[in-house]
mmCIF file of C-alpha atoms in Angstrom:
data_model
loop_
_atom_site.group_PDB
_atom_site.id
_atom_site.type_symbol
_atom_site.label_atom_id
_atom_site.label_comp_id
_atom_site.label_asym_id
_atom_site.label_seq_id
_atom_site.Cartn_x
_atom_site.Cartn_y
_atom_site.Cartn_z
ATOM 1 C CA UNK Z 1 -63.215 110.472 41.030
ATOM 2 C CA UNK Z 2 -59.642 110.754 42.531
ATOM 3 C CA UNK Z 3 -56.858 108.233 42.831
ATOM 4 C CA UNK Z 4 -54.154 108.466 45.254
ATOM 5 C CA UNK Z 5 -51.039 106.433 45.218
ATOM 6 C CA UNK Z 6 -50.081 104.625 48.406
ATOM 7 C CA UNK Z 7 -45.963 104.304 49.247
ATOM 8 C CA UNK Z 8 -46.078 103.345 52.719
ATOM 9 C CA UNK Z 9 -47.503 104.044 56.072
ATOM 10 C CA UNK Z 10 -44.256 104.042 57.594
ATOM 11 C CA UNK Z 11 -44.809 106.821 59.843
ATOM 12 C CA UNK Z 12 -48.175 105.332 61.156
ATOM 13 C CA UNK Z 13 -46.316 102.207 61.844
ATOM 14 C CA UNK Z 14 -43.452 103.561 63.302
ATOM 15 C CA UNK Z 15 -45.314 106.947 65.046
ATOM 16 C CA UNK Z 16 -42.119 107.010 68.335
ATOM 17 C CA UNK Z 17 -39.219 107.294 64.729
ATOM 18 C CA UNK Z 18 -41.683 109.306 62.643
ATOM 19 C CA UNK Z 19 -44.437 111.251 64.428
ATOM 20 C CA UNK Z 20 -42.707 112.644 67.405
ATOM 21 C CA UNK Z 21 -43.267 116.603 66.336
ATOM 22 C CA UNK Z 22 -46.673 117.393 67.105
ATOM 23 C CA UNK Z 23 -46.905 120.144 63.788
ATOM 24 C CA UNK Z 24 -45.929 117.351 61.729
ATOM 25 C CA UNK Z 25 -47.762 114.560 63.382
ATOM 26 C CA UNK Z 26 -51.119 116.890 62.583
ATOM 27 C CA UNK Z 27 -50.048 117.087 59.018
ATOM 28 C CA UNK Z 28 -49.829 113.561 59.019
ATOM 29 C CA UNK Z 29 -52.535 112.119 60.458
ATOM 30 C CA UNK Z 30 -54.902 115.219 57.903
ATOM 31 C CA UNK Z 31 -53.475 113.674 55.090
ATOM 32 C CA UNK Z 32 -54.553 110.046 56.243
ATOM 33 C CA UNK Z 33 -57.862 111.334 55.922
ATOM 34 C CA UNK Z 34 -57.467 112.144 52.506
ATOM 35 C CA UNK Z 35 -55.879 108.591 51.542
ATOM 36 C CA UNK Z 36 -59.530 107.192 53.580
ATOM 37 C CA UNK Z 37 -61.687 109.338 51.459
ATOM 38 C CA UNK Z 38 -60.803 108.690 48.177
ATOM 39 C CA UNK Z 39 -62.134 106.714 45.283
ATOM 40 C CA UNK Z 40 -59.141 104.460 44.741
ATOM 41 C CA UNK Z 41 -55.454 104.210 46.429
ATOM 42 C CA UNK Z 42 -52.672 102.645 44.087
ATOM 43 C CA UNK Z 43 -50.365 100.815 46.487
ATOM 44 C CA UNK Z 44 -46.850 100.370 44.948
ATOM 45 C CA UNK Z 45 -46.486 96.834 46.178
ATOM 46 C CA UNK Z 46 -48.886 93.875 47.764
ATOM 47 C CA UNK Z 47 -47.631 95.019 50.792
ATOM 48 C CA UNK Z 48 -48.215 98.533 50.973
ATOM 49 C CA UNK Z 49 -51.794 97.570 49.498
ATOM 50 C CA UNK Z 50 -52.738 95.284 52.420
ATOM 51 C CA UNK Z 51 -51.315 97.732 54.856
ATOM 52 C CA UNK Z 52 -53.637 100.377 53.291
ATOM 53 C CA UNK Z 53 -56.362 98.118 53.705
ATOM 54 C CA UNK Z 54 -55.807 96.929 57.377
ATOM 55 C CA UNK Z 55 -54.139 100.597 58.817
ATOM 56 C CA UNK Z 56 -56.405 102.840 56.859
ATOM 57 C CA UNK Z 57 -59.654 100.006 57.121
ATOM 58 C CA UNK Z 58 -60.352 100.972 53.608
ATOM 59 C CA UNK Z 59 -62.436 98.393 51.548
ATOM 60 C CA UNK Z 60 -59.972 95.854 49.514
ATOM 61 C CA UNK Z 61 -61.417 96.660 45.991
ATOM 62 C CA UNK Z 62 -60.475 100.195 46.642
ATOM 63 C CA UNK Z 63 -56.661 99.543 47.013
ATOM 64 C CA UNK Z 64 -54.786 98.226 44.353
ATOM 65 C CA UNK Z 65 -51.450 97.203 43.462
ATOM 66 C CA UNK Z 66 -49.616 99.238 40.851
ATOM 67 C CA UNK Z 67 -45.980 97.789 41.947
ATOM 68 C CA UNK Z 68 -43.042 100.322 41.173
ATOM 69 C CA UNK Z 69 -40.096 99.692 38.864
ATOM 70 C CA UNK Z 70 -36.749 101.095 38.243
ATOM 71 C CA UNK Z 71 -35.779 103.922 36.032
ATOM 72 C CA UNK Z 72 -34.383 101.889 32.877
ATOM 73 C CA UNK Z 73 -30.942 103.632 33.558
ATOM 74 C CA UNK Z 74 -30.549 100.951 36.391
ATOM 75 C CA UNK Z 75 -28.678 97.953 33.970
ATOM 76 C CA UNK Z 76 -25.247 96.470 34.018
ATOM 77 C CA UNK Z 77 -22.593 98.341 32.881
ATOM 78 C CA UNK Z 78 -19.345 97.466 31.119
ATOM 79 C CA UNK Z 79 -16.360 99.487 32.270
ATOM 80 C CA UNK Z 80 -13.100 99.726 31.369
ATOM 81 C CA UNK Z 81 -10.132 99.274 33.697
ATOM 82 C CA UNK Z 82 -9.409 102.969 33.859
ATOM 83 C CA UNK Z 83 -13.010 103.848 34.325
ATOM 84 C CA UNK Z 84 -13.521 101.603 37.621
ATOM 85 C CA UNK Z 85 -9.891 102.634 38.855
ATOM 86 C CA UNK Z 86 -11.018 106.466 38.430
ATOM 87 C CA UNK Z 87 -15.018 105.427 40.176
ATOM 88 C CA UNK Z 88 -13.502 103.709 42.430
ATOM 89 C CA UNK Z 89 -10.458 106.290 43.927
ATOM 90 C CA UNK Z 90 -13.092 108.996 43.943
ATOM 91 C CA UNK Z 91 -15.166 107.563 46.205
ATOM 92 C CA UNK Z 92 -12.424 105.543 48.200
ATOM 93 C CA UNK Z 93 -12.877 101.933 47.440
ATOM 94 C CA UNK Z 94 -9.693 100.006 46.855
ATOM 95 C CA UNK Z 95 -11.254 95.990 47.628
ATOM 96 C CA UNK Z 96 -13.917 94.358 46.366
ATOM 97 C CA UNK Z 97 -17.113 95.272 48.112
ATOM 98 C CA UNK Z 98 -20.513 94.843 49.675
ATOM 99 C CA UNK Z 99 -22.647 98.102 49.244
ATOM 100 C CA UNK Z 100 -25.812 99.400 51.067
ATOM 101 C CA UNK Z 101 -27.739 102.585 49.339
ATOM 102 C CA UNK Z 102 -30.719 104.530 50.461
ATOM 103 C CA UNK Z 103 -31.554 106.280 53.780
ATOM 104 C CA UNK Z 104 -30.201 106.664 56.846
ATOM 105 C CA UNK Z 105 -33.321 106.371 59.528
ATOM 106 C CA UNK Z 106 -33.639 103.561 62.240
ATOM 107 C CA UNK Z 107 -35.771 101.447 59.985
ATOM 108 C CA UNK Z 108 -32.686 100.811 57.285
ATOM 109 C CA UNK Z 109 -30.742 98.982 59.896
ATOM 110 C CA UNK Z 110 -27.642 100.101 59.195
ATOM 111 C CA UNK Z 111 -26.624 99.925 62.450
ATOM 112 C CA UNK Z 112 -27.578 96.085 62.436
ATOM 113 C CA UNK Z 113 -25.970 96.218 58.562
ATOM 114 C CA UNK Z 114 -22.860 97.118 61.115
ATOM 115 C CA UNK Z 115 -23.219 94.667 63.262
ATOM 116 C CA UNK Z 116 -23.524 91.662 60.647
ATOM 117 C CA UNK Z 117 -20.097 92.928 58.811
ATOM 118 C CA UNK Z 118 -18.512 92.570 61.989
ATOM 119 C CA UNK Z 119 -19.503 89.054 62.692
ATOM 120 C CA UNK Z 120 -18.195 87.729 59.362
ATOM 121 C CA UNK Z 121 -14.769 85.819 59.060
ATOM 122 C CA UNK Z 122 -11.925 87.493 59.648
ATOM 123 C CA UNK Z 123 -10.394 86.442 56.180
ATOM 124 C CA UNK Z 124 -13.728 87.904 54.244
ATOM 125 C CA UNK Z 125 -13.274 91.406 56.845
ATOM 126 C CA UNK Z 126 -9.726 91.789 55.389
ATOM 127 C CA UNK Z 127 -10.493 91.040 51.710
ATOM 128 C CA UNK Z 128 -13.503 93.252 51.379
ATOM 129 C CA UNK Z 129 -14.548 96.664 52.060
ATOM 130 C CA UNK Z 130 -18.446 97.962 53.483
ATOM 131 C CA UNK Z 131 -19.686 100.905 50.953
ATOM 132 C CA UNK Z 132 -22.505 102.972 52.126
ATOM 133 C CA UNK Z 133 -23.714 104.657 49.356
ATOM 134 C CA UNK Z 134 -25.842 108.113 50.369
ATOM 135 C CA UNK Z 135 -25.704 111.321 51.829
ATOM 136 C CA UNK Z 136 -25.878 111.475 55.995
ATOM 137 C CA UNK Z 137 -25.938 114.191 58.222
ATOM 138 C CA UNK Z 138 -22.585 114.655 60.048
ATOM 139 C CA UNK Z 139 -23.961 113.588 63.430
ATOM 140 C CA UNK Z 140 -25.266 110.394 61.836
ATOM 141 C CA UNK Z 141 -22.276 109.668 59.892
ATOM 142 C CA UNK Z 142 -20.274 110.093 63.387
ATOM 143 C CA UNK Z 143 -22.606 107.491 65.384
ATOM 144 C CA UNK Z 144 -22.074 105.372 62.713
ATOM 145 C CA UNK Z 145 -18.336 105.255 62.616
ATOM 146 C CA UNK Z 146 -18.144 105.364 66.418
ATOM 147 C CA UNK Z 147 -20.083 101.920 66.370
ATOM 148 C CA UNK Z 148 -17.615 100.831 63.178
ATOM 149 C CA UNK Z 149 -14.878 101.702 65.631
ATOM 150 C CA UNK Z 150 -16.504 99.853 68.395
ATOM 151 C CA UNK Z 151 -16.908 96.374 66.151
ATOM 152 C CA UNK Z 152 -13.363 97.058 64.796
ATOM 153 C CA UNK Z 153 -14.273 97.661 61.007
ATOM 154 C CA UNK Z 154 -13.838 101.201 61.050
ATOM 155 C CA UNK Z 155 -10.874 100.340 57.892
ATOM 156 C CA UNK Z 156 -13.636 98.440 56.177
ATOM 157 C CA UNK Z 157 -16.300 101.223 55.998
ATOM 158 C CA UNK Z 158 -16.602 103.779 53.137
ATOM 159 C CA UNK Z 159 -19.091 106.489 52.971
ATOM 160 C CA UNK Z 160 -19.664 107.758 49.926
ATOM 161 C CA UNK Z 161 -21.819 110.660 50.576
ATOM 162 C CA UNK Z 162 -24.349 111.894 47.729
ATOM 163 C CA UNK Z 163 -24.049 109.833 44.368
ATOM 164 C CA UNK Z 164 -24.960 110.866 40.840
ATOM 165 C CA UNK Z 165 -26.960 107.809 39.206
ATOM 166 C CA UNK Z 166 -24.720 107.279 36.935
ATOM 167 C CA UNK Z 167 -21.834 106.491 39.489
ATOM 168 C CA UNK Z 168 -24.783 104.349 41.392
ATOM 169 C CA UNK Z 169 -25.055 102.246 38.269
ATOM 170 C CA UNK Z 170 -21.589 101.805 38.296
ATOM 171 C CA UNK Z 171 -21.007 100.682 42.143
ATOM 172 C CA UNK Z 172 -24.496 98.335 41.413
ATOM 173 C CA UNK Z 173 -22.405 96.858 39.074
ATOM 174 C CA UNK Z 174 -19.603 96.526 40.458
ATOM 175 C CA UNK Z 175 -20.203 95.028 44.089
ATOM 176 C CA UNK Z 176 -20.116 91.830 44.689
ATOM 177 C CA UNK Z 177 -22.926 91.723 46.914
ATOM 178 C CA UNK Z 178 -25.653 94.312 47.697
ATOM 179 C CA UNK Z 179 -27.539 94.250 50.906
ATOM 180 C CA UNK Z 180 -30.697 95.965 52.015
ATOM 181 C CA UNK Z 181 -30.929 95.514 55.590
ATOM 182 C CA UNK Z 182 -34.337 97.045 56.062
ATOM 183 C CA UNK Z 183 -36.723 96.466 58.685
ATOM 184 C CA UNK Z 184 -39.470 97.996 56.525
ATOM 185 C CA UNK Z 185 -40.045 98.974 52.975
ATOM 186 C CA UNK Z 186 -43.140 99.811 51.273
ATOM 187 C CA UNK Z 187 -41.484 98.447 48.167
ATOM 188 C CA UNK Z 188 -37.736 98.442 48.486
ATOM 189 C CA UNK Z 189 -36.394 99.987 45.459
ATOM 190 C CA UNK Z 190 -33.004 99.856 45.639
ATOM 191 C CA UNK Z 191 -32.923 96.499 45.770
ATOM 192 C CA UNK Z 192 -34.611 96.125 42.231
ATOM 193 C CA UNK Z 193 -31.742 99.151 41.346
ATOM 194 C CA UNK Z 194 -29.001 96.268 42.381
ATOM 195 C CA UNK Z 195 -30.374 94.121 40.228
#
């Protein structure tokens, strides 16, 4: 007997974002075949288990849900004033902010994360910042700030690039509000992180 553990079908769902090599898309679609043939899928949510069933038409007592959980690291911390001065200068936060972490790819919505930030009050613009926590390619990093720079909250938005855990505790802790903007998750872990 084998057991496979389902994340997501993301890339069946969203081939035109996902599948648009043909090499890969191959690769792919093989390994689908392997999720169909074996003796029991463990789907990290209730989502990603009815998606199995439904996408991959396997039978419903062959998928089920195992959820997913954060590494126990992910807790409140307690910092001291010089600590959060330090976290905070090296990664260029100097307000009170909203944070994003994860990915980059068309399904996070950043660029509607963007958008949103733009349309809040003026007031709540000037008295907080926009952190998006994770690495980025330089090209996607540039379309991101040339939209910031379009909605006028280029000042407001701080990349952080890559983050060590630890200092992702931290900034969980620390934010005022965390916001994953997602238009699709198989489970969404960050947001369990935040909390």
């Amino acid at each position: 007997p084998n057991a496979v553990t389902l994340y997501d079908l993301i890339p069946l769902r969203q081939p035109d974002d996902y599948l648009k090599h043909q090499p890969f898309r191959n690769f792919y679609l093989h390994r689908l075949e392997y999720l169909k043939k074996a003796d029991l899928l463990f789907a990290i949510s209730e989502y990603s288990r009815q998606e199995g069933i439904e996408q991959l038409q396997v039978p419903s007592e062959k998928v089920v849900n195992i959820s997913a959980a954060a590494d126990e690291m992910f807790k409140p911390v307690q910092m001291s004033l010089e600590q959060i001065t330090t976290l905070k200068a090296r990664y260029g936060i100097e307000k009170p902010f909203v944070m994003y972490s994860g990915g980059y790819d068309a399904r996070k919505n950043l660029k509607g994360l963007l958008k949103a930030f733009s349309l809040i009050p003026a007031k709540l613009k000037d008295e907080y910042q926009l952190v998006i926590a994770g690495k980025a390619s330089m090209d996607i990093q540039g379309e991101m700030l040339f939209l910031a720079k379009r909605l006028g909250i280029q000042k407001s938005l701080v990349f952080t690039g890559y983050i060590p855990d630890n200092d992702l505790v931290a900034l969980y802790s620390l934010c005022d509000l965390f916001i994953l903007p997602s238009l699709y998750e198989g489970f969404g872990l960050p947001a369990l992180e935040a909390m």
